[in-house]
Amino acid sequence: MSQTDNKKDVIIVGTGIAGSLIAKLLTDHVFDTQKGKMIHRADAQKGNEVRELSILMFEAGLEAGLELDSVSSMTNYNEYMRTFYLQEAKVPNSPYPNLKQAPSPNVLDMEPIIPPFPDKKGYLVQFGPMPFASDAIRVGGGTTLHWLGTTPRMLPNDFHLKEKYGRGMDWPITYDILKPYYEMAEFEIGVSGNVSKQEYPISESMEQYYGDYVFPMYEIPQSYMDQKIIDGLSGTSVQLNFENIPLMLVPSPQGRNSTPNPKYGKTKIIKAESSESGYKLVLDGSGKEEYKALGSVWNPYMGERCEGNASCVPICPVQAKYNALKTLKKALYKVNENENLSRNPFIEVKAQSVVYKLSVDQNDKEKISKVHLRRYASREKTDFVEDVIDTSDSIVILAANAFENPKILLNSKYTVLENGQKVEKTVANSSDQVGRNLMDHMVMLTWGLFPEPIYSYRGPGSTTNISSFRDGNFRSEFSAWISPLDNWGWSWPTFSPGSDLSEFLGEGLFGEDLKEALTYRLSRQVLFHFEIEQLPNPNNRVTINDQYLDVLGIPRPVIHYELTDYEKRAMEQAKLASDQMFERLDIEDFTKYNATDNNTCVYNNVRYSYNGAGHIVGTHRMGSTPEDSVTNSYCKSWDHPNLYIVGAGNMTTLGTSNPTLTLSAFTIRSVESILADLETKLKN
């Protein structure tokens, strides 16, 4: 075992979007020793006495995934592409290394659970009673490498679901508080969209919701299929729960490059301004250059525009879609005095380093005193070196996914004396909420044939959504949902077009007959997609058990998961909505849910099946009090003064939006608190 003594100001575990955002924003600031304040490096004058922040990051994935110089990053990404081409099943994780030392959950590993025995086929140990159906990936850049890139904001009522509908738990922040940080996140990600075309079922006006604002880039054009569906559904409504709900078909905001919008103005910086209460981040628009789309990591002129490659999940060939490596590179490389990019010597990133527990200094306000990790030499070998990092003078930030953050915390035990008795505690878990309230969007699919060709399988995976069901009084009785229109044909539910080819060959079709049958079916395939909100449930959780270890001897996530009637009734209502829309569009319904599906349930004697959305949230939620939450609204642990826990696990409830934009917004906000803590530390 080795112990590293070189002290760092900040230690970040994870290089996904949360960790990369924090690294980028912190390295953009320096400490002015004369003023005793953190300032943006752009505001530092010549002659100022400044101190750079020293940062250490850990990534469980391979070293190659973090080599961000032009040649190495292009070589590694091309290897991802080659792997993707060769995979038979084009699932989200298919292009990326499947590491024994840092395994990832994979949708191909998920199977029905037969109680009382768990499903142990993959990385997750699933006790159910229902399978958790989503995956993630442990590589440099995290799961943003295979996300779809859809970036709607949450709605105002999503933040106070308990107050409004008597469900779930209210957030410690409101939409209005988070609104400026949404704008910062949209700038950093590079969001394409049209504010004037956004329409949601909210009591606020869109002027109140967005303000005087445009997205950085124009919207990605809606597909031909979208236009045909819009033509058939615009101005109509569906009846649910004795209520007519008007149909709103909205172009989806997306984290992928299109043409920059001149109205957005100059390029911007996110910088901290000091105030009486500490620091406030602002989006400063005083830059000299026009806003420009950020291309690939290896070549800024590649990927400046979406090329419609249709493989957004699992990989964008040109990196027109945002991934967190773009933000991480901004932390690793800074503009020097000669206006050139140079490697930032004050940040170090160590890959192939699996953090598995934390230690606590009970004599110093229960500060996190050590980070424990196991470092492996190569993907072929399972031997490792044990390393311990002294964090007694550091701020520690867990920025892994919503499986890994709670796994690390639950593995971090320590003993204290209370009233003369030894009591075992778990790091950051005085509330007993670590690992609890695991949530995802249940994706219920419906599919059919349009009466005329609409030419699916073209462009990004989804360019339009039906927003009508994102909020409403029905949320007191069943879940809200958002309905993206998918441009993937039947590939998700039936593995089309391969399944179509197999079916027609089995019927004896060949030559022109086969070609004609494929042309007819593939050009008319329609897929509707219902992402159904799940409520926080303390029994849906991640735990650990020493019986289930990975090859490095680290506990695997043990999952307990099920749906309630609240979510199941939403499936029933979503299918009713689908039936009405299909009838109006004259779509021939081919939807079929089978008892043999991996993720299936019966409600009111009718079977429904669902998939995971990859929206893994809720396992270390933020809150207003330490009794019912793990962190405060700035993602700071209630229990340990130098520990922050950031990422999707902080989400109190899920709402109906893809979580990446929201987690980015509150992660950016957390930097205000981190900067205040750094000021206190550096003054002493």
PDB file of N, CA, C and O in Angstrom, residues 660-683:
ATOM      1  N   THR A 660     -29.813  15.251 -17.468  1.00  0.00           N
ATOM      2  CA  THR A 660     -28.454  15.773 -17.612  1.00  0.00           C
ATOM      3  C   THR A 660     -28.395  17.287 -17.490  1.00  0.00           C
ATOM      4  O   THR A 660     -27.502  17.835 -16.832  1.00  0.00           O
ATOM      5  N   LEU A 661     -29.320  18.004 -18.120  1.00  0.00           N
ATOM      6  CA  LEU A 661     -29.278  19.463 -18.041  1.00  0.00           C
ATOM      7  C   LEU A 661     -29.511  19.934 -16.615  1.00  0.00           C
ATOM      8  O   LEU A 661     -28.815  20.837 -16.126  1.00  0.00           O
ATOM      9  N   THR A 662     -30.465  19.329 -15.915  1.00  0.00           N
ATOM     10  CA  THR A 662     -30.762  19.754 -14.545  1.00  0.00           C
ATOM     11  C   THR A 662     -29.601  19.452 -13.610  1.00  0.00           C
ATOM     12  O   THR A 662     -29.217  20.300 -12.790  1.00  0.00           O
ATOM     13  N   LEU A 663     -29.001  18.271 -13.728  1.00  0.00           N
ATOM     14  CA  LEU A 663     -27.865  17.974 -12.851  1.00  0.00           C
ATOM     15  C   LEU A 663     -26.701  18.906 -13.154  1.00  0.00           C
ATOM     16  O   LEU A 663     -25.928  19.268 -12.257  1.00  0.00           O
ATOM     17  N   SER A 664     -26.558  19.306 -14.420  1.00  0.00           N
ATOM     18  CA  SER A 664     -25.499  20.257 -14.778  1.00  0.00           C
ATOM     19  C   SER A 664     -25.760  21.611 -14.127  1.00  0.00           C
ATOM     20  O   SER A 664     -24.835  22.265 -13.628  1.00  0.00           O
ATOM     21  N   ALA A 665     -27.027  22.026 -14.121  1.00  0.00           N
ATOM     22  CA  ALA A 665     -27.374  23.323 -13.546  1.00  0.00           C
ATOM     23  C   ALA A 665     -27.081  23.366 -12.047  1.00  0.00           C
ATOM     24  O   ALA A 665     -26.447  24.306 -11.551  1.00  0.00           O
ATOM     25  N   PHE A 666     -27.535  22.360 -11.301  1.00  0.00           N
ATOM     26  CA  PHE A 666     -27.293  22.447  -9.856  1.00  0.00           C
ATOM     27  C   PHE A 666     -25.848  22.101  -9.499  1.00  0.00           C
ATOM     28  O   PHE A 666     -25.349  22.525  -8.451  1.00  0.00           O
ATOM     29  N   THR A 667     -25.144  21.386 -10.369  1.00  0.00           N
ATOM     30  CA  THR A 667     -23.710  21.170 -10.154  1.00  0.00           C
ATOM     31  C   THR A 667     -22.954  22.489 -10.316  1.00  0.00           C
ATOM     32  O   THR A 667     -22.054  22.805  -9.525  1.00  0.00           O
ATOM     33  N   ILE A 668     -23.308  23.257 -11.335  1.00  0.00           N
ATOM     34  CA  ILE A 668     -22.698  24.579 -11.511  1.00  0.00           C
ATOM     35  C   ILE A 668     -22.964  25.438 -10.281  1.00  0.00           C
ATOM     36  O   ILE A 668     -22.066  26.113  -9.758  1.00  0.00           O
ATOM     37  N   ARG A 669     -24.190  25.410  -9.782  1.00  0.00           N
ATOM     38  CA  ARG A 669     -24.529  26.195  -8.589  1.00  0.00           C
ATOM     39  C   ARG A 669     -23.699  25.764  -7.380  1.00  0.00           C
ATOM     40  O   ARG A 669     -23.331  26.605  -6.539  1.00  0.00           O
ATOM     41  N   SER A 670     -23.378  24.482  -7.279  1.00  0.00           N
ATOM     42  CA  SER A 670     -22.612  23.995  -6.133  1.00  0.00           C
ATOM     43  C   SER A 670     -21.233  24.628  -6.057  1.00  0.00           C
ATOM     44  O   SER A 670     -20.636  24.719  -4.976  1.00  0.00           O
ATOM     45  N   VAL A 671     -20.709  25.077  -7.204  1.00  0.00           N
ATOM     46  CA  VAL A 671     -19.372  25.678  -7.234  1.00  0.00           C
ATOM     47  C   VAL A 671     -19.329  26.946  -6.399  1.00  0.00           C
ATOM     48  O   VAL A 671     -18.279  27.298  -5.849  1.00  0.00           O
ATOM     49  N   GLU A 672     -20.466  27.648  -6.252  1.00  0.00           N
ATOM     50  CA  GLU A 672     -20.484  28.833  -5.397  1.00  0.00           C
ATOM     51  C   GLU A 672     -20.087  28.473  -3.970  1.00  0.00           C
ATOM     52  O   GLU A 672     -19.303  29.178  -3.321  1.00  0.00           O
ATOM     53  N   SER A 673     -20.615  27.382  -3.461  1.00  0.00           N
ATOM     54  CA  SER A 673     -20.295  26.943  -2.106  1.00  0.00           C
ATOM     55  C   SER A 673     -18.866  26.424  -2.022  1.00  0.00           C
ATOM     56  O   SER A 673     -18.161  26.683  -1.038  1.00  0.00           O
ATOM     57  N   ILE A 674     -18.418  25.716  -3.059  1.00  0.00           N
ATOM     58  CA  ILE A 674     -17.048  25.194  -3.071  1.00  0.00           C
ATOM     59  C   ILE A 674     -16.049  26.343  -3.057  1.00  0.00           C
ATOM     60  O   ILE A 674     -15.044  26.316  -2.327  1.00  0.00           O
ATOM     61  N   LEU A 675     -16.312  27.396  -3.844  1.00  0.00           N
ATOM     62  CA  LEU A 675     -15.416  28.556  -3.862  1.00  0.00           C
ATOM     63  C   LEU A 675     -15.370  29.232  -2.497  1.00  0.00           C
ATOM     64  O   LEU A 675     -14.295  29.667  -2.043  1.00  0.00           O
ATOM     65  N   ALA A 676     -16.508  29.328  -1.825  1.00  0.00           N
ATOM     66  CA  ALA A 676     -16.536  29.933  -0.487  1.00  0.00           C
ATOM     67  C   ALA A 676     -15.705  29.104   0.489  1.00  0.00           C
ATOM     68  O   ALA A 676     -14.955  29.657   1.315  1.00  0.00           O
ATOM     69  N   ASP A 677     -15.824  27.788   0.407  1.00  0.00           N
ATOM     70  CA  ASP A 677     -15.018  26.922   1.280  1.00  0.00           C
ATOM     71  C   ASP A 677     -13.533  27.054   0.960  1.00  0.00           C
ATOM     72  O   ASP A 677     -12.687  27.038   1.870  1.00  0.00           O
ATOM     73  N   LEU A 678     -13.202  27.179  -0.318  1.00  0.00           N
ATOM     74  CA  LEU A 678     -11.793  27.344  -0.703  1.00  0.00           C
ATOM     75  C   LEU A 678     -11.243  28.671  -0.190  1.00  0.00           C
ATOM     76  O   LEU A 678     -10.087  28.750   0.257  1.00  0.00           O
ATOM     77  N   GLU A 679     -12.055  29.713  -0.249  1.00  0.00           N
ATOM     78  CA  GLU A 679     -11.599  31.001   0.282  1.00  0.00           C
ATOM     79  C   GLU A 679     -11.253  30.879   1.764  1.00  0.00           C
ATOM     80  O   GLU A 679     -10.191  31.334   2.219  1.00  0.00           O
ATOM     81  N   THR A 680     -12.146  30.250   2.523  1.00  0.00           N
ATOM     82  CA  THR A 680     -11.890  30.062   3.957  1.00  0.00           C
ATOM     83  C   THR A 680     -10.605  29.268   4.176  1.00  0.00           C
ATOM     84  O   THR A 680      -9.772  29.626   5.027  1.00  0.00           O
ATOM     85  N   LYS A 681     -10.431  28.226   3.399  1.00  0.00           N
ATOM     86  CA  LYS A 681      -9.247  27.369   3.535  1.00  0.00           C
ATOM     87  C   LYS A 681      -7.968  28.127   3.201  1.00  0.00           C
ATOM     88  O   LYS A 681      -6.969  28.044   3.919  1.00  0.00           O
ATOM     89  N   LEU A 682      -7.987  28.886   2.111  1.00  0.00           N
ATOM     90  CA  LEU A 682      -6.764  29.539   1.639  1.00  0.00           C
ATOM     91  C   LEU A 682      -6.418  30.782   2.445  1.00  0.00           C
ATOM     92  O   LEU A 682      -5.270  31.237   2.436  1.00  0.00           O
ATOM     93  N   LYS A 683      -7.381  31.335   3.137  1.00  0.00           N
ATOM     94  CA  LYS A 683      -7.098  32.470   4.018  1.00  0.00           C
ATOM     95  C   LYS A 683      -6.366  32.027   5.279  1.00  0.00           C
ATOM     96  O   LYS A 683      -5.639  32.817   5.890  1.00  0.00           O
TER      97      LYS A 683
END
